Short mmCIF file of C-alpha atoms and ligand atoms in Angstrom, two decimals:
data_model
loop_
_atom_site.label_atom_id
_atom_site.label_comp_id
_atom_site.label_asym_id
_atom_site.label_seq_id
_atom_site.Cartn_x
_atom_site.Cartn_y
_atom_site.Cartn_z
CA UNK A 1 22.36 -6.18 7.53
CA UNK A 2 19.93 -4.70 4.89
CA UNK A 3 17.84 -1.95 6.49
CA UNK A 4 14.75 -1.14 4.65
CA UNK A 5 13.08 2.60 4.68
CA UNK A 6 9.64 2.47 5.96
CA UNK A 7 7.14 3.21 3.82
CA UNK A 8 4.09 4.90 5.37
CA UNK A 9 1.00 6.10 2.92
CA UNK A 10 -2.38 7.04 4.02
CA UNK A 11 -5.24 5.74 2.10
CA UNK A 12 -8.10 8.42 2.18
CA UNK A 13 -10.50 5.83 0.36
CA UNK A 14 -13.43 8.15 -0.51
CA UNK A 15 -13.10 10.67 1.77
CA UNK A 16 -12.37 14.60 1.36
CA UNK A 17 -13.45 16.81 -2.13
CA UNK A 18 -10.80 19.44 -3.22
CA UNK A 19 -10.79 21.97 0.22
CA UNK A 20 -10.29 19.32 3.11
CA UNK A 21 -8.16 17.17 1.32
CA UNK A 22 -5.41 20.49 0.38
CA UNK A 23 -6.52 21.61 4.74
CA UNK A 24 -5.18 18.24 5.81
CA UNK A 25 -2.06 18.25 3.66
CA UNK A 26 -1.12 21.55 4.95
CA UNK A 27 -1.98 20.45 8.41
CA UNK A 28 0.43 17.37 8.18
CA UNK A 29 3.40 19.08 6.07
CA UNK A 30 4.65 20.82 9.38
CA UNK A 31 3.89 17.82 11.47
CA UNK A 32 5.84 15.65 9.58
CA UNK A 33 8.58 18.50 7.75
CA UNK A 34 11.65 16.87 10.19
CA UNK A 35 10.64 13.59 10.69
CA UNK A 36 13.63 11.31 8.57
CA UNK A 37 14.66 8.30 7.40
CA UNK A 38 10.73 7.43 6.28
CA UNK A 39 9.24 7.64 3.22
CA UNK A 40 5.70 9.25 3.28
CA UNK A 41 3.01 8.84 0.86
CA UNK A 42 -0.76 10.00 0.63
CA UNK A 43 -3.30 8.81 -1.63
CA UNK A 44 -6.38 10.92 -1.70
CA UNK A 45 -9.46 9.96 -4.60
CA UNK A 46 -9.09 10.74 -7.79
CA UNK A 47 -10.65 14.72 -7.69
CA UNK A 48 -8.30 16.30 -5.70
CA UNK A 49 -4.54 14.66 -6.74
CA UNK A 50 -3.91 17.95 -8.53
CA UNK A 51 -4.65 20.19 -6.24
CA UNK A 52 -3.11 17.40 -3.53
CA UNK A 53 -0.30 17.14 -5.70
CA UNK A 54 0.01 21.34 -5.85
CA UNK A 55 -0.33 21.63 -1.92
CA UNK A 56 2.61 19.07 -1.47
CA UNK A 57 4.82 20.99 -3.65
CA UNK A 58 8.28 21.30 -1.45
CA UNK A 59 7.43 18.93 0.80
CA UNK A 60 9.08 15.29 1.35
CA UNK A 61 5.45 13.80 1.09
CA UNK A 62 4.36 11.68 -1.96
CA UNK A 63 1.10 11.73 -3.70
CA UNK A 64 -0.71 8.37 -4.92
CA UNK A 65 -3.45 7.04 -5.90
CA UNK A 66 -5.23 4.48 -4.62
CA UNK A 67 -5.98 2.84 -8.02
CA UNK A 68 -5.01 2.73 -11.62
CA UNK A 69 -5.80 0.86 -15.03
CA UNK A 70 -3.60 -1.21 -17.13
CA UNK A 71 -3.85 0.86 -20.65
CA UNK A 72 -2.52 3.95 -21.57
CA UNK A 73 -5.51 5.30 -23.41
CA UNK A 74 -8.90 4.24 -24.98
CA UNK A 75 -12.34 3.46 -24.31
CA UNK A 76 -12.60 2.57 -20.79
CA UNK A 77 -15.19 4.46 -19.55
CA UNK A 78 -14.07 5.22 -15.77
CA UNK A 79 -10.71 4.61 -15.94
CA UNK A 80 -7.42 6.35 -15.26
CA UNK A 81 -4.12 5.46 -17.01
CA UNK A 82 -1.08 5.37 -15.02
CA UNK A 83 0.10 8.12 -17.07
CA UNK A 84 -2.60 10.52 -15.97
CA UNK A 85 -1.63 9.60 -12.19
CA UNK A 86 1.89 11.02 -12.87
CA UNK A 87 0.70 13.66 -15.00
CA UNK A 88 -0.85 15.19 -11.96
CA UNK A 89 1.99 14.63 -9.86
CA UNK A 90 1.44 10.99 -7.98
CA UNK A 91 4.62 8.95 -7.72
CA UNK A 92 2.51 6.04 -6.15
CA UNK A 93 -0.76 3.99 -6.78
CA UNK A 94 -1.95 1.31 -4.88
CA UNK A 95 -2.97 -1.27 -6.73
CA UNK A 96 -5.16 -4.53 -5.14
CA UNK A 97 -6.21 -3.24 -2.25
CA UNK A 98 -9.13 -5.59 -0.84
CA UNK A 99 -12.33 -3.11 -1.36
CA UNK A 100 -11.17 -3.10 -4.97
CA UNK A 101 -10.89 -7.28 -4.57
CA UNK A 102 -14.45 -7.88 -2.98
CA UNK A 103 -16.69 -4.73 -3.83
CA UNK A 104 -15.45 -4.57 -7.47
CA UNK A 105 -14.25 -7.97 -8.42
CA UNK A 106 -10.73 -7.39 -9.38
CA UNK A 107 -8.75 -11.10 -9.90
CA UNK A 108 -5.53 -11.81 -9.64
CA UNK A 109 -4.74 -12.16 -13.05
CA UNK A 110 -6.26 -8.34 -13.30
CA UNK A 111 -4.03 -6.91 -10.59
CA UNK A 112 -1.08 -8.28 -12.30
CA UNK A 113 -1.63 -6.86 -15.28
CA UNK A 114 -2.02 -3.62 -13.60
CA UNK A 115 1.25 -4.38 -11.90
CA UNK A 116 3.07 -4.72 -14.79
CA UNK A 117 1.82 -1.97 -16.43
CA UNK A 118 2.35 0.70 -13.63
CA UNK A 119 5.68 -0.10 -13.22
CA UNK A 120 6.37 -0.30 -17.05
CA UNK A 121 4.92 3.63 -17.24
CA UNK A 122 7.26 4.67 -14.06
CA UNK A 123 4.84 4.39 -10.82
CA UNK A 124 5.73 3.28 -7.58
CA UNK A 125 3.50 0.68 -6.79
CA UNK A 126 1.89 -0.40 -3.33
CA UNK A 127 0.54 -4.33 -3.83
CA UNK A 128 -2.25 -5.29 -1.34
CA UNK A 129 -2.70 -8.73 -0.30
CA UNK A 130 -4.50 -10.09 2.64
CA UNK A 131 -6.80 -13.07 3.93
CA UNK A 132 -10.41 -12.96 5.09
CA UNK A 133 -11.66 -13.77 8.69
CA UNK A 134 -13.13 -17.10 6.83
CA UNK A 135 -10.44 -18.01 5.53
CA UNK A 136 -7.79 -17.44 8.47
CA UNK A 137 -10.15 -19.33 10.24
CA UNK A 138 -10.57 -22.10 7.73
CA UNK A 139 -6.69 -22.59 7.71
CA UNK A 140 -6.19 -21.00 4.23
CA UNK A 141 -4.39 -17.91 5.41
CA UNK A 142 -0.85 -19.51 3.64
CA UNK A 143 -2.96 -20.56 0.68
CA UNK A 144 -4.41 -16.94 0.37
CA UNK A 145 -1.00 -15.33 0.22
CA UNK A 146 0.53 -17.70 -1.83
CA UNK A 147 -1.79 -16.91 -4.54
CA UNK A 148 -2.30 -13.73 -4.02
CA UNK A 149 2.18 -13.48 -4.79
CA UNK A 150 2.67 -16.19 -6.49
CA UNK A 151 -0.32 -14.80 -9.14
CA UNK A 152 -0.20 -10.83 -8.23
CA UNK A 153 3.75 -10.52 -8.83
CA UNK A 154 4.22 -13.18 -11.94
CA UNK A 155 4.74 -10.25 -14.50
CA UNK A 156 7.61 -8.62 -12.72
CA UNK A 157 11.42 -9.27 -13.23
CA UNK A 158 13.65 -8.85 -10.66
CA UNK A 159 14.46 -4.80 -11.75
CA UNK A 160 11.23 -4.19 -11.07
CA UNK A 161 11.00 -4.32 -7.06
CA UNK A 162 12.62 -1.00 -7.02
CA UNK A 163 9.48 0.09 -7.78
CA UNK A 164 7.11 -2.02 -5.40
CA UNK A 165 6.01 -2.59 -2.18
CA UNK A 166 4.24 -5.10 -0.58
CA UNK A 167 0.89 -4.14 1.33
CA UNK A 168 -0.08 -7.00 3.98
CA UNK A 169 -3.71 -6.15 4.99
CA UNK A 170 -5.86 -8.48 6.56
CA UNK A 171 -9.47 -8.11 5.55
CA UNK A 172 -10.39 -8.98 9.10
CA UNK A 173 -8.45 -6.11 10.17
CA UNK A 174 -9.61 -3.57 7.74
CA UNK A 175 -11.63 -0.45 9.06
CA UNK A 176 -12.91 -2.67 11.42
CA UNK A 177 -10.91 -1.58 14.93
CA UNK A 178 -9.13 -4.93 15.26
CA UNK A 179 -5.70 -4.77 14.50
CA UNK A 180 -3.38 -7.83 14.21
CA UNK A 181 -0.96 -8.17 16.98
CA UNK A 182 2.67 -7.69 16.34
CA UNK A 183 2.66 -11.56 16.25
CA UNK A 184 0.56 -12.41 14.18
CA UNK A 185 1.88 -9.40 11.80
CA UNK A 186 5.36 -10.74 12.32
CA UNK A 187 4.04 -14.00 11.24
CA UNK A 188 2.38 -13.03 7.98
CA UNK A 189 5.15 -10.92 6.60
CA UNK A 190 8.04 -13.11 7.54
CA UNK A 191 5.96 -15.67 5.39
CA UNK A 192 5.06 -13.20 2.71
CA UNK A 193 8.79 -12.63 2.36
CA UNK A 194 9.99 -15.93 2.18
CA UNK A 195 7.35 -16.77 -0.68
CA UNK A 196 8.62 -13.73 -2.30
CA UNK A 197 12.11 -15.41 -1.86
CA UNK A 198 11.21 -18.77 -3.03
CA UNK A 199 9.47 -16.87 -5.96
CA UNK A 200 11.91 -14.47 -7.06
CA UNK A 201 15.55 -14.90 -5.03
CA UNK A 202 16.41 -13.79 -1.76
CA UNK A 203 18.31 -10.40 -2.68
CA UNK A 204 15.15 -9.63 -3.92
CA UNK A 205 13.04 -10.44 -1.03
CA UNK A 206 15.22 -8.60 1.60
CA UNK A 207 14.60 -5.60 0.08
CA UNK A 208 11.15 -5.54 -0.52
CA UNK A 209 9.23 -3.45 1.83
CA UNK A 210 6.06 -4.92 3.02
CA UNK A 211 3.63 -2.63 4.74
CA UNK A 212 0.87 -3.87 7.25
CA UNK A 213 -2.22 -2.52 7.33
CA UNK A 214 -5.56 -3.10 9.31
CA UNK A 215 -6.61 -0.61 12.02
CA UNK A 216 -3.39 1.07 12.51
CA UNK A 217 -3.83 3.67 15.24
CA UNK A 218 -1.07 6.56 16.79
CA UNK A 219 -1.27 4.10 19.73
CA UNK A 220 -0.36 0.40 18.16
CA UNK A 221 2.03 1.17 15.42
CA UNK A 222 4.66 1.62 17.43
CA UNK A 223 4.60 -2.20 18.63
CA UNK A 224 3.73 -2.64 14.78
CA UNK A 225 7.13 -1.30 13.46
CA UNK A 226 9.26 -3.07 15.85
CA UNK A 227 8.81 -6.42 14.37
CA UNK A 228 11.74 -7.24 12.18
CA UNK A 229 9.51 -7.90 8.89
CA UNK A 230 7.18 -4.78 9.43
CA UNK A 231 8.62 -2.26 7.32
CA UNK A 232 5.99 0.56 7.23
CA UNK A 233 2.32 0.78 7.14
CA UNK A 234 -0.77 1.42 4.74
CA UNK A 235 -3.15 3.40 7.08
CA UNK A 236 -6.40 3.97 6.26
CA UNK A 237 -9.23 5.75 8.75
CA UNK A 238 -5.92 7.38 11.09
CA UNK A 239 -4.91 8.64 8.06
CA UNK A 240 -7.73 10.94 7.70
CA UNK A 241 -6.87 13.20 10.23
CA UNK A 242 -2.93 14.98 10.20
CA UNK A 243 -2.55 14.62 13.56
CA UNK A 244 -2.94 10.97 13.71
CA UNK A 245 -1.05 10.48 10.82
CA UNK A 246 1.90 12.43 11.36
CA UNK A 247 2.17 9.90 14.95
CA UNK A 248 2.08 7.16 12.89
CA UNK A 249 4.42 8.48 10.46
CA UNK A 250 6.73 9.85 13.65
CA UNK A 251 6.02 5.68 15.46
CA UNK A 252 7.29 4.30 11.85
CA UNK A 253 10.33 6.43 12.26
CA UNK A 254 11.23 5.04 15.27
CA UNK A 255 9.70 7.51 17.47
C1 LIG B 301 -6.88 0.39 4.38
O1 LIG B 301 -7.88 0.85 3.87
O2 LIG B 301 -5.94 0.06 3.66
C2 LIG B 301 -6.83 0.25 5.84
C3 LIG B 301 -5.85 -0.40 6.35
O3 LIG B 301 -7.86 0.85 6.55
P1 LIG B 301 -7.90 1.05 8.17
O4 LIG B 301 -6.57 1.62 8.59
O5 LIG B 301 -9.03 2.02 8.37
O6 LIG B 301 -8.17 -0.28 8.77
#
């Protein structure tokens, strides 16, 4: 049976300038410096990825960032190219993430541009996807998803999923305290994966990682990680603090 390396990134949103964002990394480099068989990854904003990127130097940890455009240069006022993100040293961006959906209007058709493009210049990319409490509760959760993939991955060829991840965050779920049980986690990704399957072939969807994320605590990820389609997680507030992160990082490991 395929095993697939959990992928655990923290997503420090807009939290932390230059000094507390270099004080946590060198707070969680000796938490996490024997942990195995997990791949770690943490995305702090834009400001301090060099200096992020310097501090992790040696260390098994990846940098990303959490967002990225889909041109190489020119006048976009505001933007970074994904060539800047691995000139400072980030191996990852996340790209889609929900805040970036609602707050800043980002479609589909956007994010898979973006996609494309990432992967084309050489980053690892983290794809968010996830429904809103309206529309899990209207019975649209499958249709959510469906376009979300179907839409979000329709640039990418089958070479391409060595460099992507799947990020299944509910909105519901989202900074808000209320995590999704292992059920209904279970449920999500085991569909995710089998639209990924019916999209691209199922080699392909075996492979892919697909993080959850929503309110992912030192305390629940454990139960998280043991369902058979949760490989890893995107953590946002817990991954603020090293402590908290390096037991969510040590839970995804297996313990
Ligand atoms: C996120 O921002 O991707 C996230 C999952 O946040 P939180 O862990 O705070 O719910």
């Amino acid at each position: 049976m395929l095993v697939r390396k959990p992928l655990i990134a923290g997503n420090w949103k807009m939290f932390k300038v230059v000094g507390e964002a270099v004080a946590t990394i060198e707070a969680l480099k000796p938490l996490v410096a024997d942990v195995g068989g997990v791949d770690i990854v943490v995305c702090p904003p834009f400001t301090a990825l060099y200096a992020a990127g310097q501090a992790l130097r040696g260390s098994a940890v990846e940098l990303g960032a959490q967002n990225v455009y889909k041109e190489a240069k020119g006048a976009f006022t505001g933007e970074i190219a994904p060539q800047m993100l691995l000139d400072v040293g980030c191996a990852w961006a996340i790209i889609g993430h929900s805040e970036r959906r609602k707050i800043f209007g980002e479609t589909d058709a956007l994010l898979s541009e973006k996609l494309r493009f990432a992967v084309d210049t050489g980053l690892k990319v983290m794809f968010c996807i996830g429904e809103t409490l309206e529309e899990r509760q209207g019975g649209q959760m499958n249709d959510v998803l469906s376009r979300q993939v179907g839409e979000g991955l329709a640039k990418l060829s089958a070479s391409d999923f060595e460099r992507v991840a799947l990020a299944y965050e509910p909105v519901w779920a989202i900074g808000t305290g209320v995590t999704a049980t292992p059920e209904q986690a279970e449920e999500a990704h085991a569909y995710v994966r089998d639209l990924v399957r019916r999209q691209f072939d199922a080699t392909i969807a075996e492979g892919l990682r697909i993080q959850y994320g929503g309110s992912v605590k030192p305390d629940n990820a454990a139960q998280l990680i043991a369902k058979p389609n949760v490989d890893g997680f995107l953590v946002g507030g817990a991954s603020l603090d090293a402590r908290d992160f390096a037991a969510i990082v040590k839970a995804g490991a297996g313990g």
